[in-house]
Amino acid sequence: MHIMEGFLPWQWCALWWIIAIPFLIVGVIELKSLLRKDREYLPLLGVCGAFIFILSALKLPSVTGSCSHPTGTGLSVMCFKPYITAVIGFIVLLFQALLLAHGGLSTLGANMVSMAIGGPLAGYAVYKLLKNTRVNIFVTVFCVAAVADIVTYIITSFELALAYPAAVGGIMASFSAFFVIFAVTQIPLSIIEGLVLTLVFKYIVQLKPDLIEKLDVFSKKQIESALGTMTGVPEEKV
Amino acid sequence: MLENRKLEILTLIGLFTFVVLFLVISGQAGHEFSGSDDVGSEKIAELTGKPVESFTPLIPQYKPPSGEIEATLFALQAAFGGIVVGLVIGYWLGQKKRTATT
């Protein structure tokens, strides 16, 4: 989903940077106040960030015959909301732009809008939608992670289509061309990412249910009933 | 036993399917497995009618001199993440054990 350095006209680079910067600023402020409030969150923050690092380094082959990487932002957006996720995403993208020539400084704004902001926001919307329903929390986590992943690539396609409308058919034609390259490749990867992150979330919940509860990711009742059905203890009737 | 390992089994099935799909597809001709980032860049070149080489960085950037170095840096990135995850999970496990015994 990285837009390579030099592949986006400077006007578009500027526009995406302008959209991305407020998220970054609010994210840094939120991050500071969160850590001032309670150092207990630091390990969880580390795990969420670390998964973005790991997953975005893995370039996996897909059914379309090209390779792409998952994003891993779903976990972070559920635990720490979109703004802080934007900051973590920024760090990963900066590392890749500076050392790996994956994306670049000028396109960092655009890449942030897709991977660090847009994708996580879509995942967050799914989370909000499913949070207070009877849906099992692990199903929710799966949906959030998969949606955050795939939407990231849809936004990349959209960014490129806006900058490079096709001569015939305009933005929509070029959007569908980029969509095939990025988003279709991503479908199987996002399913895998959903599964892996759900598994990770299960371990976090088993080890630190109080943290998840305190951050109000899920309610105590939801966590208990999910853990209960997993360990075979019958669900409490309310 | 099987009941509380449902998610693990599901994930393994997913990964297995993924690997099998990859093996089947890579057996067919015409798949290079290049990065979708590069395919995207080629598409931009095609749409604008300009060669890929004509897109020069707006801001000068470091480029890993070879695929080997790039692989090292990616491995470092993943390793760093792995260390943090292992550290924290281990820390939590230790914490849980200690509160369980006292």
mmCIF file of C-alpha atoms in Angstrom:
data_model
loop_
_atom_site.group_PDB
_atom_site.id
_atom_site.type_symbol
_atom_site.label_atom_id
_atom_site.label_comp_id
_atom_site.label_asym_id
_atom_site.label_seq_id
_atom_site.Cartn_x
_atom_site.Cartn_y
_atom_site.Cartn_z
ATOM 1 C CA MET A 1 0.000 0.000 0.000
ATOM 2 C CA HIS A 2 2.989 2.267 0.030
ATOM 3 C CA ILE A 3 2.906 4.940 -2.587
ATOM 4 C CA MET A 4 6.518 5.182 -3.687
ATOM 5 C CA GLU A 5 8.509 8.372 -3.302
ATOM 6 C CA GLY A 6 8.110 10.546 -6.394
ATOM 7 C CA PHE A 7 5.006 8.774 -7.612
ATOM 8 C CA LEU A 8 2.610 11.392 -6.303
ATOM 9 C CA PRO A 9 2.529 14.991 -7.561
ATOM 10 C CA TRP A 10 3.529 17.460 -4.841
ATOM 11 C CA GLN A 11 0.063 19.028 -4.644
ATOM 12 C CA TRP A 12 -1.408 15.693 -3.602
ATOM 13 C CA CYS A 13 1.470 15.053 -1.214
ATOM 14 C CA ALA A 14 0.718 18.361 0.467
ATOM 15 C CA LEU A 15 -3.020 17.691 0.676
ATOM 16 C CA TRP A 16 -2.572 14.277 2.349
ATOM 17 C CA TRP A 17 0.014 15.697 4.728
ATOM 18 C CA ILE A 18 -2.398 18.459 5.739
ATOM 19 C CA ILE A 19 -5.070 15.844 6.473
ATOM 20 C CA ALA A 20 -2.636 13.617 8.376
ATOM 21 C CA ILE A 21 -0.949 16.187 10.604
ATOM 22 C CA PRO A 22 -3.934 17.000 12.881
ATOM 23 C CA PHE A 23 -4.332 13.291 13.642
ATOM 24 C CA LEU A 24 -0.676 13.112 14.532
ATOM 25 C CA ILE A 25 -0.839 16.113 16.852
ATOM 26 C CA VAL A 26 -3.973 14.939 18.673
ATOM 27 C CA GLY A 27 -2.450 11.458 18.845
ATOM 28 C CA VAL A 28 0.720 12.679 20.527
ATOM 29 C CA ILE A 29 -1.307 14.678 23.057
ATOM 30 C CA GLU A 30 -3.546 11.681 23.815
ATOM 31 C CA LEU A 31 -0.543 9.406 24.108
ATOM 32 C CA LYS A 32 1.126 11.708 26.586
ATOM 33 C CA SER A 33 -1.942 12.016 28.791
ATOM 34 C CA LEU A 34 -2.575 8.256 28.664
ATOM 35 C CA LEU A 35 0.931 7.453 29.837
ATOM 36 C CA ARG A 36 0.857 10.150 32.488
ATOM 37 C CA LYS A 37 -2.349 8.665 33.827
ATOM 38 C CA ASP A 38 -1.167 5.090 34.097
ATOM 39 C CA ARG A 39 2.115 3.421 33.183
ATOM 40 C CA GLU A 40 0.284 0.127 33.222
ATOM 41 C CA TYR A 41 -0.818 0.699 29.645
ATOM 42 C CA LEU A 42 2.709 0.883 28.315
ATOM 43 C CA PRO A 43 3.170 -2.890 27.786
ATOM 44 C CA LEU A 44 -0.127 -3.162 25.898
ATOM 45 C CA LEU A 45 0.845 -0.179 23.797
ATOM 46 C CA GLY A 46 4.112 -1.965 23.076
ATOM 47 C CA VAL A 47 2.338 -5.117 21.937
ATOM 48 C CA CYS A 48 -0.047 -3.201 19.663
ATOM 49 C CA GLY A 49 2.818 -1.255 18.116
ATOM 50 C CA ALA A 50 4.997 -4.337 17.825
ATOM 51 C CA PHE A 51 2.324 -6.145 15.839
ATOM 52 C CA ILE A 52 2.139 -3.296 13.358
ATOM 53 C CA PHE A 53 5.934 -3.573 13.044
ATOM 54 C CA ILE A 54 5.900 -7.342 12.535
ATOM 55 C CA LEU A 55 2.946 -7.608 10.196
ATOM 56 C CA SER A 56 3.928 -4.703 7.988
ATOM 57 C CA ALA A 57 7.362 -6.287 7.499
ATOM 58 C CA LEU A 58 5.879 -9.514 6.157
ATOM 59 C CA LYS A 59 5.277 -9.415 2.476
ATOM 60 C CA LEU A 60 3.024 -12.317 1.697
ATOM 61 C CA PRO A 61 2.147 -13.795 -1.672
ATOM 62 C CA SER A 62 -1.461 -13.538 -2.707
ATOM 63 C CA VAL A 63 -3.788 -15.243 -5.158
ATOM 64 C CA THR A 64 -3.337 -12.515 -7.739
ATOM 65 C CA GLY A 65 0.309 -13.444 -8.169
ATOM 66 C CA SER A 66 1.774 -10.430 -6.460
ATOM 67 C CA CYS A 67 2.883 -9.791 -2.897
ATOM 68 C CA SER A 68 1.567 -7.443 -0.298
ATOM 69 C CA HIS A 69 1.735 -6.997 3.429
ATOM 70 C CA PRO A 70 -0.861 -6.884 6.201
ATOM 71 C CA THR A 71 -1.126 -3.769 8.344
ATOM 72 C CA GLY A 72 -1.800 -4.982 11.891
ATOM 73 C CA THR A 73 -3.544 -1.783 12.954
ATOM 74 C CA GLY A 74 -6.795 -3.405 14.142
ATOM 75 C CA LEU A 75 -5.528 -4.307 17.596
ATOM 76 C CA SER A 76 -4.226 -0.845 18.338
ATOM 77 C CA VAL A 77 -7.319 0.982 17.163
ATOM 78 C CA MET A 78 -9.555 -1.052 19.455
ATOM 79 C CA CYS A 79 -7.348 -0.635 22.512
ATOM 80 C CA PHE A 80 -6.122 2.917 22.025
ATOM 81 C CA LYS A 81 -8.532 4.599 19.583
ATOM 82 C CA PRO A 82 -7.663 6.042 16.159
ATOM 83 C CA TYR A 83 -5.492 9.009 17.182
ATOM 84 C CA ILE A 84 -2.858 7.032 19.054
ATOM 85 C CA THR A 85 -2.920 4.432 16.288
ATOM 86 C CA ALA A 86 -2.065 7.208 13.848
ATOM 87 C CA VAL A 87 1.074 7.960 15.851
ATOM 88 C CA ILE A 88 2.186 4.309 15.927
ATOM 89 C CA GLY A 89 1.481 3.974 12.206
ATOM 90 C CA PHE A 90 3.492 7.108 11.566
ATOM 91 C CA ILE A 91 6.533 5.651 13.333
ATOM 92 C CA VAL A 92 6.389 2.446 11.290
ATOM 93 C CA LEU A 93 5.921 4.305 8.015
ATOM 94 C CA LEU A 94 8.741 6.712 8.847
ATOM 95 C CA PHE A 95 11.087 3.796 9.501
ATOM 96 C CA GLN A 96 10.168 2.213 6.175
ATOM 97 C CA ALA A 97 10.464 5.489 4.292
ATOM 98 C CA LEU A 98 13.864 6.376 5.728
ATOM 99 C CA LEU A 99 15.592 3.005 5.697
ATOM 100 C CA LEU A 100 13.755 0.772 3.250
ATOM 101 C CA ALA A 101 12.722 3.131 0.448
ATOM 102 C CA HIS A 102 9.180 1.838 0.941
ATOM 103 C CA GLY A 103 7.134 4.941 0.530
ATOM 104 C CA GLY A 104 8.918 8.220 1.035
ATOM 105 C CA LEU A 105 8.870 11.415 3.023
ATOM 106 C CA SER A 106 6.769 13.288 0.484
ATOM 107 C CA THR A 107 4.242 10.454 0.188
ATOM 108 C CA LEU A 108 4.283 9.741 3.922
ATOM 109 C CA GLY A 109 1.181 11.885 4.378
ATOM 110 C CA ALA A 110 -0.735 9.870 1.806
ATOM 111 C CA ASN A 111 0.492 6.579 3.233
ATOM 112 C CA MET A 112 -0.488 7.708 6.693
ATOM 113 C CA VAL A 113 -3.982 8.592 5.541
ATOM 114 C CA SER A 114 -4.394 5.064 4.187
ATOM 115 C CA MET A 115 -2.576 2.859 6.705
ATOM 116 C CA ALA A 116 -2.389 4.864 9.919
ATOM 117 C CA ILE A 117 -5.672 6.801 9.729
ATOM 118 C CA GLY A 118 -8.226 5.631 7.159
ATOM 119 C CA GLY A 119 -7.935 1.876 7.637
ATOM 120 C CA PRO A 120 -7.949 2.098 11.441
ATOM 121 C CA LEU A 121 -10.919 4.504 11.340
ATOM 122 C CA ALA A 122 -12.917 2.023 9.275
ATOM 123 C CA GLY A 123 -11.954 -0.727 11.700
ATOM 124 C CA TYR A 124 -12.987 1.502 14.581
ATOM 125 C CA ALA A 125 -16.370 2.083 12.978
ATOM 126 C CA VAL A 126 -16.889 -1.674 12.738
ATOM 127 C CA TYR A 127 -15.825 -2.016 16.369
ATOM 128 C CA LYS A 128 -18.306 0.649 17.501
ATOM 129 C CA LEU A 129 -21.032 -1.032 15.487
ATOM 130 C CA LEU A 130 -20.447 -4.501 16.937
ATOM 131 C CA LYS A 131 -19.254 -3.613 20.428
ATOM 132 C CA ASN A 132 -22.560 -3.502 22.239
ATOM 133 C CA THR A 133 -24.264 -6.289 20.344
ATOM 134 C CA ARG A 134 -24.449 -9.955 21.200
ATOM 135 C CA VAL A 135 -21.688 -10.715 18.696
ATOM 136 C CA ASN A 136 -18.851 -12.703 20.274
ATOM 137 C CA ILE A 137 -15.931 -10.389 21.021
ATOM 138 C CA PHE A 138 -13.541 -12.551 19.029
ATOM 139 C CA VAL A 139 -15.737 -12.262 15.965
ATOM 140 C CA THR A 140 -15.697 -8.497 16.487
ATOM 141 C CA VAL A 141 -11.896 -8.461 16.703
ATOM 142 C CA PHE A 142 -11.635 -10.516 13.525
ATOM 143 C CA CYS A 143 -13.927 -8.133 11.630
ATOM 144 C CA VAL A 144 -12.120 -5.038 12.907
ATOM 145 C CA ALA A 145 -8.667 -6.335 11.942
ATOM 146 C CA ALA A 146 -9.752 -7.543 8.517
ATOM 147 C CA VAL A 147 -11.655 -4.347 7.697
ATOM 148 C CA ALA A 148 -8.808 -2.088 8.864
ATOM 149 C CA ASP A 149 -6.484 -4.043 6.594
ATOM 150 C CA ILE A 150 -8.587 -4.078 3.434
ATOM 151 C CA VAL A 151 -9.799 -0.485 3.721
ATOM 152 C CA THR A 152 -6.174 0.668 3.921
ATOM 153 C CA TYR A 153 -5.654 -0.688 0.432
ATOM 154 C CA ILE A 154 -8.937 0.670 -0.887
ATOM 155 C CA ILE A 155 -7.845 4.129 0.255
ATOM 156 C CA THR A 156 -4.466 3.739 -1.429
ATOM 157 C CA SER A 157 -6.283 2.866 -4.660
ATOM 158 C CA PHE A 158 -8.456 5.910 -4.214
ATOM 159 C CA GLU A 159 -5.515 8.231 -3.550
ATOM 160 C CA LEU A 160 -3.771 7.044 -6.690
ATOM 161 C CA ALA A 161 -6.950 7.251 -8.751
ATOM 162 C CA LEU A 162 -7.484 10.867 -7.681
ATOM 163 C CA ALA A 163 -3.952 11.786 -8.697
ATOM 164 C CA TYR A 164 -3.966 9.724 -11.873
ATOM 165 C CA PRO A 165 -7.416 9.622 -13.468
ATOM 166 C CA ALA A 166 -7.469 7.473 -16.599
ATOM 167 C CA ALA A 167 -7.705 9.216 -19.959
ATOM 168 C CA VAL A 168 -10.789 7.134 -20.702
ATOM 169 C CA GLY A 169 -13.218 6.719 -17.832
ATOM 170 C CA GLY A 170 -11.542 9.178 -15.473
ATOM 171 C CA ILE A 171 -11.156 8.565 -11.758
ATOM 172 C CA MET A 172 -13.509 5.580 -11.576
ATOM 173 C CA ALA A 173 -11.702 3.679 -14.326
ATOM 174 C CA SER A 174 -8.341 4.213 -12.765
ATOM 175 C CA PHE A 175 -9.746 3.451 -9.314
ATOM 176 C CA SER A 176 -10.887 0.040 -10.486
ATOM 177 C CA ALA A 177 -7.456 -0.584 -12.025
ATOM 178 C CA PHE A 178 -5.658 0.229 -8.757
ATOM 179 C CA PHE A 179 -8.343 -1.590 -6.797
ATOM 180 C CA VAL A 180 -7.516 -4.816 -8.634
ATOM 181 C CA ILE A 181 -3.807 -4.360 -7.932
ATOM 182 C CA PHE A 182 -4.050 -3.433 -4.267
ATOM 183 C CA ALA A 183 -7.365 -4.414 -2.748
ATOM 184 C CA VAL A 184 -8.052 -7.702 -4.517
ATOM 185 C CA THR A 185 -4.545 -8.887 -3.674
ATOM 186 C CA GLN A 186 -5.287 -7.960 -0.109
ATOM 187 C CA ILE A 187 -8.477 -9.973 0.438
ATOM 188 C CA PRO A 188 -6.841 -13.281 1.479
ATOM 189 C CA LEU A 189 -4.183 -11.411 3.461
ATOM 190 C CA SER A 190 -6.765 -9.496 5.447
ATOM 191 C CA ILE A 191 -8.505 -12.748 6.383
ATOM 192 C CA ILE A 192 -5.214 -14.165 7.651
ATOM 193 C CA GLU A 193 -4.486 -10.942 9.503
ATOM 194 C CA GLY A 194 -7.933 -11.072 11.088
ATOM 195 C CA LEU A 195 -7.336 -14.613 12.323
ATOM 196 C CA VAL A 196 -3.859 -13.924 13.683
ATOM 197 C CA LEU A 197 -4.816 -10.743 15.490
ATOM 198 C CA THR A 198 -7.867 -12.440 16.992
ATOM 199 C CA LEU A 199 -5.604 -15.146 18.371
ATOM 200 C CA VAL A 200 -3.267 -12.523 19.823
ATOM 201 C CA PHE A 201 -6.217 -10.708 21.331
ATOM 202 C CA LYS A 202 -7.374 -13.937 22.929
ATOM 203 C CA TYR A 203 -4.022 -14.307 24.679
ATOM 204 C CA ILE A 204 -4.069 -10.697 25.827
ATOM 205 C CA VAL A 205 -7.568 -11.124 27.235
ATOM 206 C CA GLN A 206 -6.576 -14.326 29.005
ATOM 207 C CA LEU A 207 -3.528 -12.712 30.588
ATOM 208 C CA LYS A 208 -4.778 -9.197 31.237
ATOM 209 C CA PRO A 209 -8.570 -9.058 31.217
ATOM 210 C CA ASP A 210 -8.426 -6.127 33.652
ATOM 211 C CA LEU A 211 -6.507 -3.955 31.169
ATOM 212 C CA ILE A 212 -8.990 -4.577 28.369
ATOM 213 C CA GLU A 213 -11.778 -3.835 30.803
ATOM 214 C CA LYS A 214 -10.162 -0.657 32.125
ATOM 215 C CA LEU A 215 -9.618 0.700 28.632
ATOM 216 C CA ASP A 216 -13.290 -0.125 28.040
ATOM 217 C CA VAL A 217 -12.470 -2.146 24.937
ATOM 218 C CA PHE A 218 -15.084 -4.654 25.986
ATOM 219 C CA SER A 219 -17.216 -4.908 29.120
ATOM 220 C CA LYS A 220 -16.449 -7.285 31.960
ATOM 221 C CA LYS A 221 -19.493 -9.340 31.108
ATOM 222 C CA GLN A 222 -18.509 -9.713 27.470
ATOM 223 C CA ILE A 223 -14.986 -10.775 28.388
ATOM 224 C CA GLU A 224 -16.159 -13.245 30.977
ATOM 225 C CA SER A 225 -18.718 -14.817 28.725
ATOM 226 C CA ALA A 226 -16.200 -15.119 25.875
ATOM 227 C CA LEU A 227 -13.569 -16.647 28.141
ATOM 228 C CA GLY A 228 -16.235 -18.810 29.709
ATOM 229 C CA THR A 229 -17.381 -20.335 26.436
ATOM 230 C CA MET A 230 -13.753 -20.923 25.530
ATOM 231 C CA THR A 231 -12.865 -22.828 28.655
ATOM 232 C CA GLY A 232 -16.076 -24.786 28.489
ATOM 233 C CA VAL A 233 -17.687 -23.222 31.547
ATOM 234 C CA PRO A 234 -21.374 -22.705 30.794
ATOM 235 C CA GLU A 235 -22.442 -19.122 30.258
ATOM 236 C CA GLU A 236 -24.139 -17.467 33.173
ATOM 237 C CA LYS A 237 -27.791 -16.775 32.578
ATOM 238 C CA VAL A 238 -28.823 -13.203 33.274
ATOM 239 C CA MET B 1 -9.666 -29.744 25.304
ATOM 240 C CA LEU B 2 -10.726 -29.154 21.731
ATOM 241 C CA GLU B 3 -13.307 -26.633 22.843
ATOM 242 C CA ASN B 4 -10.861 -24.000 24.099
ATOM 243 C CA ARG B 5 -8.507 -24.402 21.154
ATOM 244 C CA LYS B 6 -11.151 -23.554 18.556
ATOM 245 C CA LEU B 7 -9.487 -20.287 17.552
ATOM 246 C CA GLU B 8 -6.044 -21.861 17.222
ATOM 247 C CA ILE B 9 -7.415 -24.608 14.982
ATOM 248 C CA LEU B 10 -9.311 -22.112 12.876
ATOM 249 C CA THR B 11 -6.169 -20.000 12.440
ATOM 250 C CA LEU B 12 -4.119 -23.041 11.479
ATOM 251 C CA ILE B 13 -6.732 -24.057 8.906
ATOM 252 C CA GLY B 14 -6.656 -20.519 7.522
ATOM 253 C CA LEU B 15 -2.866 -20.498 7.267
ATOM 254 C CA PHE B 16 -2.839 -23.969 5.731
ATOM 255 C CA THR B 17 -5.383 -22.952 3.082
ATOM 256 C CA PHE B 18 -3.305 -19.880 2.385
ATOM 257 C CA VAL B 19 -0.130 -21.920 1.861
ATOM 258 C CA VAL B 20 -1.888 -24.464 -0.360
ATOM 259 C CA LEU B 21 -3.407 -21.658 -2.438
ATOM 260 C CA PHE B 22 0.046 -20.153 -2.814
ATOM 261 C CA LEU B 23 1.559 -23.457 -3.909
ATOM 262 C CA VAL B 24 -1.186 -24.030 -6.468
ATOM 263 C CA ILE B 25 -0.940 -20.526 -7.890
ATOM 264 C CA SER B 26 2.844 -20.336 -7.944
ATOM 265 C CA GLY B 27 2.795 -23.583 -9.951
ATOM 266 C CA GLN B 28 0.968 -21.808 -12.752
ATOM 267 C CA ALA B 29 2.865 -19.695 -15.224
ATOM 268 C CA GLY B 30 2.683 -15.924 -15.378
ATOM 269 C CA HIS B 31 2.943 -15.050 -11.709
ATOM 270 C CA GLU B 32 6.069 -13.198 -10.663
ATOM 271 C CA PHE B 33 5.063 -12.406 -7.084
ATOM 272 C CA SER B 34 6.461 -8.920 -7.280
ATOM 273 C CA GLY B 35 5.291 -6.412 -4.691
ATOM 274 C CA SER B 36 1.915 -4.790 -5.239
ATOM 275 C CA ASP B 37 3.651 -1.457 -4.556
ATOM 276 C CA ASP B 38 5.770 -1.977 -7.677
ATOM 277 C CA VAL B 39 2.816 -3.184 -9.734
ATOM 278 C CA GLY B 40 1.016 -0.027 -8.622
ATOM 279 C CA SER B 41 3.938 2.124 -9.724
ATOM 280 C CA GLU B 42 3.945 0.420 -13.124
ATOM 281 C CA LYS B 43 0.237 1.123 -13.443
ATOM 282 C CA ILE B 44 0.899 4.819 -12.740
ATOM 283 C CA ALA B 45 3.541 4.818 -15.469
ATOM 284 C CA GLU B 46 1.061 3.187 -17.829
ATOM 285 C CA LEU B 47 -1.695 5.693 -17.030
ATOM 286 C CA THR B 48 0.534 8.735 -17.430
ATOM 287 C CA GLY B 49 2.404 7.325 -20.398
ATOM 288 C CA LYS B 50 5.734 8.084 -18.731
ATOM 289 C CA PRO B 51 8.369 5.425 -17.993
ATOM 290 C CA VAL B 52 8.762 4.300 -14.377
ATOM 291 C CA GLU B 53 12.304 5.688 -14.299
ATOM 292 C CA SER B 54 11.052 9.226 -14.946
ATOM 293 C CA PHE B 55 9.466 9.346 -11.491
ATOM 294 C CA THR B 56 12.274 10.715 -9.390
ATOM 295 C CA PRO B 57 11.979 11.258 -5.641
ATOM 296 C CA LEU B 58 10.698 14.696 -4.620
ATOM 297 C CA ILE B 59 12.700 14.396 -1.421
ATOM 298 C CA PRO B 60 16.021 12.561 -1.757
ATOM 299 C CA GLN B 61 15.914 9.260 0.043
ATOM 300 C CA TYR B 62 18.161 6.403 1.072
ATOM 301 C CA LYS B 63 17.651 3.257 -0.955
ATOM 302 C CA PRO B 64 18.930 -0.094 0.280
ATOM 303 C CA PRO B 65 21.739 -0.878 -2.178
ATOM 304 C CA SER B 66 20.594 -4.463 -2.685
ATOM 305 C CA GLY B 67 17.775 -6.870 -1.973
ATOM 306 C CA GLU B 68 19.960 -8.522 0.660
ATOM 307 C CA ILE B 69 20.273 -5.344 2.695
ATOM 308 C CA GLU B 70 16.596 -4.671 2.301
ATOM 309 C CA ALA B 71 15.834 -8.168 3.596
ATOM 310 C CA THR B 72 18.086 -7.554 6.599
ATOM 311 C CA LEU B 73 16.301 -4.333 7.457
ATOM 312 C CA PHE B 74 12.898 -5.970 7.124
ATOM 313 C CA ALA B 75 14.068 -8.854 9.290
ATOM 314 C CA LEU B 76 15.294 -6.362 11.894
ATOM 315 C CA GLN B 77 11.935 -4.624 11.822
ATOM 316 C CA ALA B 78 10.086 -7.890 12.419
ATOM 317 C CA ALA B 79 12.607 -9.048 15.021
ATOM 318 C CA PHE B 80 12.218 -5.840 16.963
ATOM 319 C CA GLY B 81 8.460 -6.355 17.005
ATOM 320 C CA GLY B 82 8.880 -9.989 18.010
ATOM 321 C CA ILE B 83 11.132 -9.127 20.925
ATOM 322 C CA VAL B 84 8.652 -6.590 22.275
ATOM 323 C CA VAL B 85 5.729 -9.006 21.995
ATOM 324 C CA GLY B 86 7.668 -11.802 23.704
ATOM 325 C CA LEU B 87 8.881 -9.495 26.431
ATOM 326 C CA VAL B 88 5.453 -8.149 27.287
ATOM 327 C CA ILE B 89 3.644 -11.502 27.151
ATOM 328 C CA GLY B 90 6.354 -12.963 29.375
ATOM 329 C CA TYR B 91 6.075 -10.023 31.766
ATOM 330 C CA TRP B 92 2.322 -10.498 32.021
ATOM 331 C CA LEU B 93 2.669 -14.236 32.509
ATOM 332 C CA GLY B 94 5.120 -13.646 35.343
ATOM 333 C CA GLN B 95 2.801 -11.099 36.891
ATOM 334 C CA LYS B 96 -0.122 -13.474 36.720
ATOM 335 C CA LYS B 97 1.878 -16.315 38.255
ATOM 336 C CA ARG B 98 3.022 -14.136 41.128
ATOM 337 C CA THR B 99 -0.435 -12.892 41.989
ATOM 338 C CA ALA B 100 -1.711 -16.460 41.766
ATOM 339 C CA THR B 101 0.817 -17.765 44.304
ATOM 340 C CA THR B 102 0.551 -14.968 46.853
#
